[in-house]
Amino acid sequence: MGGLQKKKFERGSATNYITRNRARKKLQLSLPDFRRLCILKGIYPHEPKHKKKVNKGSTAPRTFYLLKDIRFLLHEPIVGKFREYKIFVRKLKKAYGKTEWSAVERLRENKPTYKLDHIIKERYPTFIDALRDIDDALCMCFLFSTFARTGKCHVQTIQLCRRLTVEWMNYVIASRSLRKVFLSIKGIYYQAEVMGQLITWVVPYQFSHDHPVDVDYRVMATFTELYTTLLGFVSFRLYSSLNLVYPPKLDSNGESEPKEESEDDYAMNSESYLEKLSALSASLARVVSSADEEEAQLDQFPSEGEDMEKMEAREKELKQQEAQKKLFEGLKFYLNREVPRESLAFVIRCFGGQVSWDKSVCIGSTYDVTDETITHQIIDRPSVGKQYINRYYIQPQWLYDCVNAKILLPVEDYFLGVTLPPHLSPFVEEKEGDYVPPEKLKMMALQRGEKPGNEQEEDEEEEEEEGEQEEEQEEDDNGDEEDDEEEVAEEKNLKKMEEQRSQGKSLHVKVTPGKLKVENKARLEQEEKAEEKRLAIMMMKKKEKYLYDKIMFGKKRKVREANKLAAKRKAHDDSEKAKKKKARK
Amino acid sequence: PVTPTLDCGSSVHSSLVGVDTRLSSECVALGLQRLSSDIRNTVGNIPMEWYKDFPHIGYNLDGKKIYKPIRNKDELDDFLDKMENPEYWRTVHDKQTGSDVVLSDDQVELVNRLQRGQFGDVNFNECEPMVEFFSSDVMIHPVTNRPADKRSFIPSLTEKEKVSKLVHAIKMGWIKPRRVEDDGRGRYYNLWASEDSSILARHKMHLPAPKIPLPGHHESYNPPPEYLFTDEERALWEQQDPADRKLPFVPRKYSSLRQVPAFSQFIHERFERCLDLYLCPRQRKMRVNVNPEDLIPQLPKPKDLQPFPTTRSLVYRGHSGLVRSISVSPSGQWLASGSDDGSVRFWEVCSSRCMKTVQVGGAVKSVAWNPNPSVCLLAVALDSVVLILSPSLADKQVILSSERLLSAQQEGEEPAEGNGSVVWSEAEGEELNQGLRLKIQHPKAVHQVVWHAKGDYLASVMPDNTSHLQVYIHQLSRRRSQNPFSRNKGLVQCISFHPIRPYFFVATQRSIRIYNLVKQEMTKKLQTNSKWISSMAVHPGGDHVICGSYDCKLSWFDLDLSTKPYKMLRHHKKAVRGVAYHRLYPLFASASDDGSVIVCHGTVYNDLLQNPLIVPVKVLRGHVMTHDLGVLDVTFHPTQPWVFSSGADATICLFT
């Protein structure tokens, strides 16, 4: 009877997880190697549902991995390479110790290397998977490409990162897939839409980094190793999808070919190629040279009802996108030397503009300041010496704002020495009830095609709206109390009457004509509804009430925050106005 | 014999420095030797002073003396010679022979050359190319003449050993031959040429890492002014722990792009992201997107459940202390209230007039009107006394009948002396005029008094944790008192009679016990799940009980259903002080310390399968909070859908 006694922790969730140390022992790897392996293979710890059960009754904090994941790692060929490398290091140390330099040389030549191709393929079985995960790769490569070529990591890695980022930027230019740009205090955010995937990356401003001491660069280097491989393969595929030559070559018969003569001033022969590519001013060579890209006309499927509307909306969006792609077409830009050249050149070229800069700034400039056909000169200094009449001198923010607004904004706000309008994040999509900064409203109005002439009115409207919002908020808050207040008032009246009665003893009795109490029907109805709701809320179950309270708390907090922002804005505007008035007087 | 050439050479070299206008004698000697070697002096290289005192100056080769010239030249001769002799400058004196020698042109030339530091030989080329004979390339002369070893002619054994070791190591695979450098890294190809879905299977468990949240307006280098921190916000931000901060950075505004500095935390942030990617457990969180409106239960509209009291229509003022208890006469015409100011007042319901005030001399804990419509009596509990009042607020018939009920006992036998702790006594004198009829003296402070529905029995509560003497049931007609319980089951909070059947409800601190008075046993025990019961009311049908507690709960029990509450209502924010059912309408009300009376609709169906319908219909507010106390008691009008409430602000309100 009863059979064998069941032992604890030999079945169920305890057997599905493995602690990090045990996993390490099982794989026979040191902690750094295990970390590398996890990074490369994309294995991450798991949080068990019942920690105590998995931890065999103990509550000590431990990291758990899925046993299946670790088993999967066991068969990884790279594990063998790690061991080889470990042995290599040991042998090398020994040879050094014995001062056997020939052995050292021989060992160095046979340093074990490994490839990550199969891991990339395994982690991203389809191309779209890889694209979806490329954000981090791009951010990391852009960061590494800005590192100085000393110290922190291998020069080859930095060069490779630089090459890959330049290739990526060239692809984005060629495919015109950039959608949004954002100048933040951290760096410049770009968002591109590649094969339907929104890809966002951030590029730090061009300054040397002061390397923090509490950052483990080995971890970063491992990630970069993986990311460079991934990015390379993705770039290859993307280039081939556009019929571009990979590795990219400059189009030799392009019209805007950079001048050849000054090449030697910039770079050695081996580097000049990449430099020219990274100038971003020339278009790339194609495998099949096609004069005009034929625009594929989308077939239209007749459908009814909502689908129709959706289709129309989508079509409209597509049209807008097409228009955005040609935003700067026909415009000729000239970059002054103080503006971030790479970023601006990238953005301008992504939207079809022509761009050039001073010869001494960088290789690949195509025309001079003196070119009369230049329409815009991007400048970021308080004043300029010689000005040409037939061009706008504008600050760089104009370009970025235009890209985000998808239209050419009026240039007046961005002229030389003018206080710039705020730069808004294009990534924020305001939902109902969120605070919308007035600049955004203005921009939306511009997008709809309204003239910016009636600014003042708009402002007023906004203020009114805000006021209403606040009122509503107050109502919500004070809804309960209002009844009380009425009653209190009534009571006061009663008290007064009573006092009169008791004191005056009918001497001062006076009949005042009654006033008709005006009842706002709508308001009454509203109140009734509110009361009904309140009563219904009373009857909620405990669990639901908790959830409801939580949701409502979140909503209220949102409203509160929005109101706070609006109030701050109002205070700021008021103070500005006051200042202006003072200045006028 | 000394070799003459060597000797002369040395003398010439040694004296070259001293020559200026006159050529030195040594040089001349050299010339003389060349010219006439036969008269050479053989004395050798000695100081010629040694022969100063001799007539000769040496010896020739044949051993004959060489004599000094006979005539010595003096200064004058010398001077004359200098003046007259054109050859004087090239004449030198030979000390060895003592003769003057005139130098030839060649000799003068030679002397000049030597003076200039040049070689004596005109034809000598001093810049001739170097002829190599011993260098790393040319070695004409052997360094050593040692003959070569044998081992240099035969193959080395140690080398052979080494080579064989290497060969063996290569054979065994211990040493790898130099790898052909293949630059496979950095070479890319179409990795996804054949997309097979076989690998996809593993990825069911795999969760892709969430993307980094996109930046908002806060992060802009030139944000709208409202997104910048004020001074307080900034101070708060700096005080906060970095983990608690809403924004990990301080929003900054720069007037132009060129002023934007590098972000010092950039590498940090990327590193954090890396750590997140490989160290954070991932979990799929199902975010329930609930519309909060859907959570609100669908209840029948209060409008459809009318009638119920909605507005405060009358306020009864007159008390000066908080009004603990109120009771309405069965006819619905009178309202009795007991207050902490030691008075019991009788009000006319419709006019809010105080008809009568009885000073009882103590804080009144509870008043209860006799539910029998044919009598008009009021039970009042204060201190340890229960008073029976006859307020004479009815027609004569009723007053008479109530007097009769009170005096019935007097005609009969004396009260049983079985329980000496309770003393019945009649009121006398002034008290009689006030309407006081009977005094029932209890051993302890009485908290509550209730009537049986028939109006003959009344029960009183003396809460005491330590004794079984907590409840007394008194029979008015026979003036008898009885303690029904022999055991202490906990602190009794309140009691109630069943409206129809002989049941008795006793609420202790946490549960309600129901006793059958006929069988004298407990039939049910209701668990209220609340901490401390404050009040209890029994449905006129007798099958439902509501009970309020100090932990803000109101529980509804369906006696047929379960001993657990059928519904818990948590709509009060503070302790519930009183609960009441309406006798006719499906209404019940609860009064709470938060100053509100909540009226609920509670329909009870005859069908046992259908659960009671409970809908809150109105929140009534009319009392002012005093000393953190709000409404203390609540009761319904017996016939109308009206509710009375008494509050700590010494008023009584009527809501209609």
Short mmCIF file of N, CA, C and O in Angstrom, two decimals, chain A residues 438-521:
data_model
loop_
_atom_site.label_atom_id
_atom_site.label_comp_id
_atom_site.label_asym_id
_atom_site.label_seq_id
_atom_site.Cartn_x
_atom_site.Cartn_y
_atom_site.Cartn_z
N PRO A 438 0.93 73.57 -26.68
CA PRO A 438 0.32 74.42 -27.72
C PRO A 438 1.10 74.41 -29.03
O PRO A 438 0.50 74.55 -30.10
N GLU A 439 2.41 74.21 -28.95
CA GLU A 439 3.20 74.17 -30.18
C GLU A 439 2.76 73.02 -31.06
O GLU A 439 2.71 73.13 -32.28
N LYS A 440 2.43 71.93 -30.40
CA LYS A 440 2.00 70.76 -31.16
C LYS A 440 0.67 71.04 -31.85
O LYS A 440 0.46 70.67 -33.00
N LEU A 441 -0.21 71.72 -31.12
CA LEU A 441 -1.50 72.05 -31.71
C LEU A 441 -1.29 72.93 -32.93
O LEU A 441 -1.94 72.76 -33.97
N LYS A 442 -0.37 73.86 -32.79
CA LYS A 442 -0.09 74.77 -33.89
C LYS A 442 0.40 73.98 -35.10
O LYS A 442 -0.03 74.20 -36.23
N MET A 443 1.28 73.04 -34.81
CA MET A 443 1.85 72.25 -35.89
C MET A 443 0.76 71.42 -36.57
O MET A 443 0.71 71.29 -37.78
N MET A 444 -0.13 70.87 -35.74
CA MET A 444 -1.19 70.06 -36.31
C MET A 444 -2.08 70.92 -37.20
O MET A 444 -2.54 70.48 -38.25
N ALA A 445 -2.32 72.15 -36.76
CA ALA A 445 -3.12 73.06 -37.57
C ALA A 445 -2.43 73.32 -38.90
O ALA A 445 -3.08 73.33 -39.97
N LEU A 446 -1.14 73.50 -38.84
CA LEU A 446 -0.38 73.72 -40.07
C LEU A 446 -0.48 72.51 -40.99
O LEU A 446 -0.61 72.62 -42.20
N GLN A 447 -0.43 71.36 -40.39
CA GLN A 447 -0.53 70.14 -41.18
C GLN A 447 -1.88 70.02 -41.88
O GLN A 447 -1.98 69.55 -42.99
N ARG A 448 -2.89 70.50 -41.16
CA ARG A 448 -4.21 70.45 -41.77
C ARG A 448 -4.36 71.49 -42.86
O ARG A 448 -5.34 71.50 -43.58
N GLY A 449 -3.41 72.37 -42.93
CA GLY A 449 -3.44 73.37 -43.98
C GLY A 449 -4.02 74.69 -43.56
O GLY A 449 -4.33 75.53 -44.39
N GLU A 450 -4.15 74.89 -42.24
CA GLU A 450 -4.67 76.18 -41.79
C GLU A 450 -3.54 77.20 -41.75
O GLU A 450 -2.38 76.86 -41.55
N LYS A 451 -3.94 78.44 -41.96
CA LYS A 451 -2.92 79.50 -41.95
C LYS A 451 -2.56 79.82 -40.50
O LYS A 451 -3.42 79.79 -39.62
N PRO A 452 -1.33 80.10 -40.26
CA PRO A 452 -0.93 80.44 -38.90
C PRO A 452 -1.26 81.86 -38.50
O PRO A 452 -0.81 82.34 -37.48
N GLY A 453 -2.07 82.55 -39.32
CA GLY A 453 -2.33 83.96 -39.04
C GLY A 453 -3.08 84.20 -37.75
O GLY A 453 -2.81 85.14 -37.02
N ASN A 454 -4.05 83.33 -37.47
CA ASN A 454 -4.90 83.57 -36.30
C ASN A 454 -4.34 82.86 -35.07
O ASN A 454 -5.02 82.12 -34.39
N GLU A 455 -3.14 83.15 -34.82
CA GLU A 455 -2.47 82.51 -33.70
C GLU A 455 -3.13 82.89 -32.38
O GLU A 455 -3.38 82.06 -31.54
N GLN A 456 -3.40 84.17 -32.30
CA GLN A 456 -3.90 84.69 -31.04
C GLN A 456 -5.17 83.97 -30.63
O GLN A 456 -5.34 83.55 -29.50
N GLU A 457 -6.03 83.84 -31.64
CA GLU A 457 -7.31 83.19 -31.35
C GLU A 457 -7.09 81.79 -30.81
O GLU A 457 -7.69 81.37 -29.84
N GLU A 458 -6.21 81.12 -31.52
CA GLU A 458 -5.97 79.73 -31.13
C GLU A 458 -5.55 79.64 -29.68
O GLU A 458 -6.05 78.82 -28.92
N ASP A 459 -4.64 80.54 -29.37
CA ASP A 459 -4.16 80.54 -27.99
C ASP A 459 -5.31 80.68 -27.02
O ASP A 459 -5.41 79.97 -26.04
N GLU A 460 -6.19 81.61 -27.39
CA GLU A 460 -7.32 81.83 -26.48
C GLU A 460 -8.17 80.58 -26.36
O GLU A 460 -8.57 80.18 -25.29
N GLU A 461 -8.39 79.99 -27.54
CA GLU A 461 -9.19 78.77 -27.51
C GLU A 461 -8.58 77.74 -26.58
O GLU A 461 -9.26 77.13 -25.76
N GLU A 462 -7.28 77.61 -26.78
CA GLU A 462 -6.60 76.62 -25.94
C GLU A 462 -6.83 76.90 -24.47
O GLU A 462 -7.16 76.02 -23.69
N GLU A 463 -6.66 78.17 -24.16
CA GLU A 463 -6.81 78.52 -22.76
C GLU A 463 -8.19 78.16 -22.27
O GLU A 463 -8.36 77.61 -21.20
N GLU A 464 -9.16 78.45 -23.14
CA GLU A 464 -10.52 78.11 -22.73
C GLU A 464 -10.65 76.62 -22.48
O GLU A 464 -11.19 76.19 -21.48
N GLU A 465 -10.10 75.89 -23.44
CA GLU A 465 -10.18 74.43 -23.29
C GLU A 465 -9.59 73.98 -21.97
O GLU A 465 -10.18 73.23 -21.23
N GLU A 466 -8.42 74.53 -21.75
CA GLU A 466 -7.74 74.13 -20.52
C GLU A 466 -8.59 74.46 -19.32
O GLU A 466 -8.75 73.68 -18.40
N GLY A 467 -9.17 75.68 -19.39
CA GLY A 467 -10.02 76.11 -18.29
C GLY A 467 -11.14 75.12 -18.06
O GLY A 467 -11.41 74.71 -16.93
N GLU A 468 -11.73 74.71 -19.17
CA GLU A 468 -12.83 73.77 -19.04
C GLU A 468 -12.39 72.48 -18.38
O GLU A 468 -13.04 71.96 -17.49
N GLN A 469 -11.25 72.05 -18.87
CA GLN A 469 -10.73 70.81 -18.30
C GLN A 469 -10.63 70.92 -16.79
O GLN A 469 -11.07 70.06 -16.04
N GLU A 470 -10.04 72.03 -16.40
CA GLU A 470 -9.83 72.19 -14.97
C GLU A 470 -11.16 72.18 -14.23
O GLU A 470 -11.31 71.55 -13.20
N GLU A 471 -12.11 72.89 -14.86
CA GLU A 471 -13.41 72.93 -14.20
C GLU A 471 -13.97 71.54 -14.01
O GLU A 471 -14.44 71.18 -12.95
N GLU A 472 -13.87 70.80 -15.11
CA GLU A 472 -14.41 69.44 -15.01
C GLU A 472 -13.76 68.67 -13.89
O GLU A 472 -14.41 67.99 -13.11
N GLN A 473 -12.45 68.84 -13.87
CA GLN A 473 -11.70 68.15 -12.85
C GLN A 473 -12.22 68.51 -11.47
O GLN A 473 -12.49 67.66 -10.63
N GLU A 474 -12.43 69.80 -11.31
CA GLU A 474 -12.90 70.25 -10.02
C GLU A 474 -14.26 69.65 -9.69
O GLU A 474 -14.52 69.23 -8.58
N GLU A 475 -15.06 69.60 -10.74
CA GLU A 475 -16.38 69.03 -10.52
C GLU A 475 -16.26 67.61 -10.03
O GLU A 475 -16.90 67.20 -9.07
N ASP A 476 -15.40 66.87 -10.72
CA ASP A 476 -15.23 65.47 -10.33
C ASP A 476 -14.85 65.36 -8.86
O ASP A 476 -15.34 64.51 -8.13
N ASP A 477 -13.95 66.24 -8.51
CA ASP A 477 -13.45 66.15 -7.14
C ASP A 477 -14.52 66.54 -6.13
O ASP A 477 -14.67 65.93 -5.08
N ASN A 478 -15.23 67.60 -6.50
CA ASN A 478 -16.12 68.16 -5.50
C ASN A 478 -17.55 67.65 -5.62
O ASN A 478 -18.42 68.11 -4.90
N GLY A 479 -17.77 66.74 -6.53
CA GLY A 479 -19.12 66.27 -6.77
C GLY A 479 -19.84 65.87 -5.51
O GLY A 479 -20.99 66.19 -5.29
N ASP A 480 -19.09 65.18 -4.65
CA ASP A 480 -19.72 64.67 -3.44
C ASP A 480 -20.09 65.81 -2.50
O ASP A 480 -21.08 65.76 -1.80
N GLU A 481 -19.24 66.80 -2.53
CA GLU A 481 -19.40 67.80 -1.51
C GLU A 481 -20.49 68.82 -1.83
O GLU A 481 -21.01 69.48 -0.94
N GLU A 482 -20.79 68.89 -3.11
CA GLU A 482 -21.74 69.93 -3.48
C GLU A 482 -23.05 69.79 -2.75
O GLU A 482 -23.61 70.76 -2.25
N ASP A 483 -23.52 68.57 -2.69
CA ASP A 483 -24.80 68.33 -2.01
C ASP A 483 -24.72 68.87 -0.59
O ASP A 483 -25.62 69.55 -0.10
N ASP A 484 -23.61 68.53 0.01
CA ASP A 484 -23.43 68.98 1.38
C ASP A 484 -23.56 70.49 1.48
O ASP A 484 -24.26 71.01 2.35
N GLU A 485 -22.89 71.11 0.53
CA GLU A 485 -22.87 72.56 0.60
C GLU A 485 -24.28 73.12 0.54
O GLU A 485 -24.67 73.99 1.32
N GLU A 486 -25.05 72.57 -0.39
CA GLU A 486 -26.44 73.05 -0.50
C GLU A 486 -27.17 72.88 0.81
O GLU A 486 -27.83 73.79 1.31
N GLU A 487 -26.96 71.72 1.35
CA GLU A 487 -27.68 71.45 2.59
C GLU A 487 -27.24 72.39 3.70
O GLU A 487 -28.06 72.87 4.48
N VAL A 488 -25.98 72.59 3.70
CA VAL A 488 -25.46 73.49 4.73
C VAL A 488 -26.11 74.86 4.59
O VAL A 488 -26.56 75.46 5.57
N ALA A 489 -26.19 75.30 3.33
CA ALA A 489 -26.80 76.60 3.10
C ALA A 489 -28.24 76.61 3.59
O ALA A 489 -28.69 77.55 4.26
N GLU A 490 -28.93 75.54 3.27
CA GLU A 490 -30.33 75.45 3.69
C GLU A 490 -30.44 75.54 5.20
O GLU A 490 -31.26 76.27 5.75
N GLU A 491 -29.54 74.80 5.80
CA GLU A 491 -29.58 74.76 7.25
C GLU A 491 -29.35 76.16 7.82
O GLU A 491 -30.03 76.57 8.77
N LYS A 492 -28.44 76.84 7.20
CA LYS A 492 -28.16 78.20 7.67
C LYS A 492 -29.42 79.05 7.61
O LYS A 492 -29.78 79.76 8.55
N ASN A 493 -30.07 78.92 6.46
CA ASN A 493 -31.33 79.69 6.31
C ASN A 493 -32.29 79.34 7.43
O ASN A 493 -32.88 80.22 8.07
N LEU A 494 -32.42 78.05 7.65
CA LEU A 494 -33.35 77.60 8.67
C LEU A 494 -32.98 78.20 10.01
O LEU A 494 -33.84 78.69 10.75
N LYS A 495 -31.72 78.15 10.29
CA LYS A 495 -31.24 78.64 11.57
C LYS A 495 -31.60 80.11 11.73
O LYS A 495 -32.11 80.55 12.76
N LYS A 496 -31.34 80.81 10.65
CA LYS A 496 -31.62 82.24 10.70
C LYS A 496 -33.10 82.47 11.01
O LYS A 496 -33.47 83.26 11.87
N MET A 497 -33.91 81.72 10.26
CA MET A 497 -35.35 81.89 10.45
C MET A 497 -35.73 81.60 11.89
O MET A 497 -36.51 82.33 12.52
N GLU A 498 -35.14 80.55 12.40
CA GLU A 498 -35.48 80.16 13.75
C GLU A 498 -35.09 81.24 14.74
O GLU A 498 -35.87 81.60 15.63
N GLU A 499 -33.91 81.73 14.51
CA GLU A 499 -33.44 82.78 15.40
C GLU A 499 -34.38 83.97 15.37
O GLU A 499 -34.78 84.52 16.40
N GLN A 500 -34.73 84.32 14.15
CA GLN A 500 -35.66 85.45 14.01
C GLN A 500 -36.94 85.19 14.78
O GLN A 500 -37.45 86.04 15.50
N ARG A 501 -37.38 83.93 14.62
CA ARG A 501 -38.64 83.61 15.26
C ARG A 501 -38.52 83.75 16.77
O ARG A 501 -39.35 84.33 17.44
N SER A 502 -37.45 83.19 17.28
CA SER A 502 -37.32 83.17 18.73
C SER A 502 -37.07 84.58 19.28
O SER A 502 -37.56 84.93 20.34
N GLN A 503 -36.30 85.35 18.55
CA GLN A 503 -35.97 86.67 19.08
C GLN A 503 -37.10 87.67 18.85
O GLN A 503 -37.54 88.36 19.76
N GLY A 504 -37.51 87.70 17.61
CA GLY A 504 -38.45 88.76 17.24
C GLY A 504 -39.84 88.55 17.78
O GLY A 504 -40.57 89.49 18.04
N LYS A 505 -40.21 87.33 18.04
CA LYS A 505 -41.56 87.02 18.52
C LYS A 505 -42.59 87.68 17.63
O LYS A 505 -43.40 88.50 18.06
N SER A 506 -42.49 87.40 16.36
CA SER A 506 -43.46 87.83 15.34
C SER A 506 -43.55 89.33 15.17
O SER A 506 -44.48 89.85 14.61
N LEU A 507 -42.57 90.03 15.74
CA LEU A 507 -42.60 91.47 15.53
C LEU A 507 -42.11 91.82 14.13
O LEU A 507 -42.65 92.67 13.48
N HIS A 508 -41.04 91.16 13.75
CA HIS A 508 -40.45 91.51 12.47
C HIS A 508 -40.82 90.53 11.38
O HIS A 508 -40.04 90.25 10.49
N VAL A 509 -41.97 89.97 11.54
CA VAL A 509 -42.36 89.00 10.52
C VAL A 509 -42.54 89.70 9.19
O VAL A 509 -43.19 90.73 9.11
N LYS A 510 -41.93 89.17 8.23
CA LYS A 510 -42.01 89.80 6.92
C LYS A 510 -42.10 88.69 5.89
O LYS A 510 -41.38 87.69 5.98
N VAL A 511 -42.98 88.85 4.99
CA VAL A 511 -43.09 87.83 3.95
C VAL A 511 -42.40 88.37 2.70
O VAL A 511 -42.83 89.38 2.14
N THR A 512 -41.34 87.72 2.36
CA THR A 512 -40.65 88.16 1.13
C THR A 512 -41.13 87.30 -0.02
O THR A 512 -41.40 86.12 0.16
N PRO A 513 -41.31 87.93 -1.14
CA PRO A 513 -41.76 87.14 -2.29
C PRO A 513 -40.74 86.06 -2.64
O PRO A 513 -39.54 86.31 -2.67
N GLY A 514 -41.24 84.88 -2.83
CA GLY A 514 -40.35 83.74 -3.12
C GLY A 514 -39.70 83.87 -4.48
O GLY A 514 -40.24 84.46 -5.39
N LYS A 515 -38.54 83.33 -4.54
CA LYS A 515 -37.85 83.36 -5.82
C LYS A 515 -37.99 82.01 -6.48
O LYS A 515 -37.91 80.97 -5.82
N LEU A 516 -38.14 82.08 -7.76
CA LEU A 516 -38.26 80.83 -8.51
C LEU A 516 -36.85 80.22 -8.61
O LEU A 516 -35.91 80.85 -9.05
N LYS A 517 -36.79 79.02 -8.13
CA LYS A 517 -35.47 78.36 -8.18
C LYS A 517 -35.29 77.81 -9.58
O LYS A 517 -36.03 76.94 -10.04
N VAL A 518 -34.33 78.36 -10.24
CA VAL A 518 -34.09 77.92 -11.62
C VAL A 518 -33.35 76.59 -11.58
O VAL A 518 -32.31 76.46 -10.96
N GLU A 519 -33.93 75.63 -12.24
CA GLU A 519 -33.30 74.32 -12.23
C GLU A 519 -32.72 74.02 -13.59
O GLU A 519 -33.42 74.08 -14.61
N ASN A 520 -31.49 73.74 -13.58
CA ASN A 520 -30.84 73.37 -14.83
C ASN A 520 -31.11 71.88 -15.07
O ASN A 520 -30.62 71.02 -14.35
N LYS A 521 -31.89 71.63 -16.08
CA LYS A 521 -32.35 70.25 -16.26
C LYS A 521 -31.20 69.32 -16.59
O LYS A 521 -31.08 68.22 -16.05
#
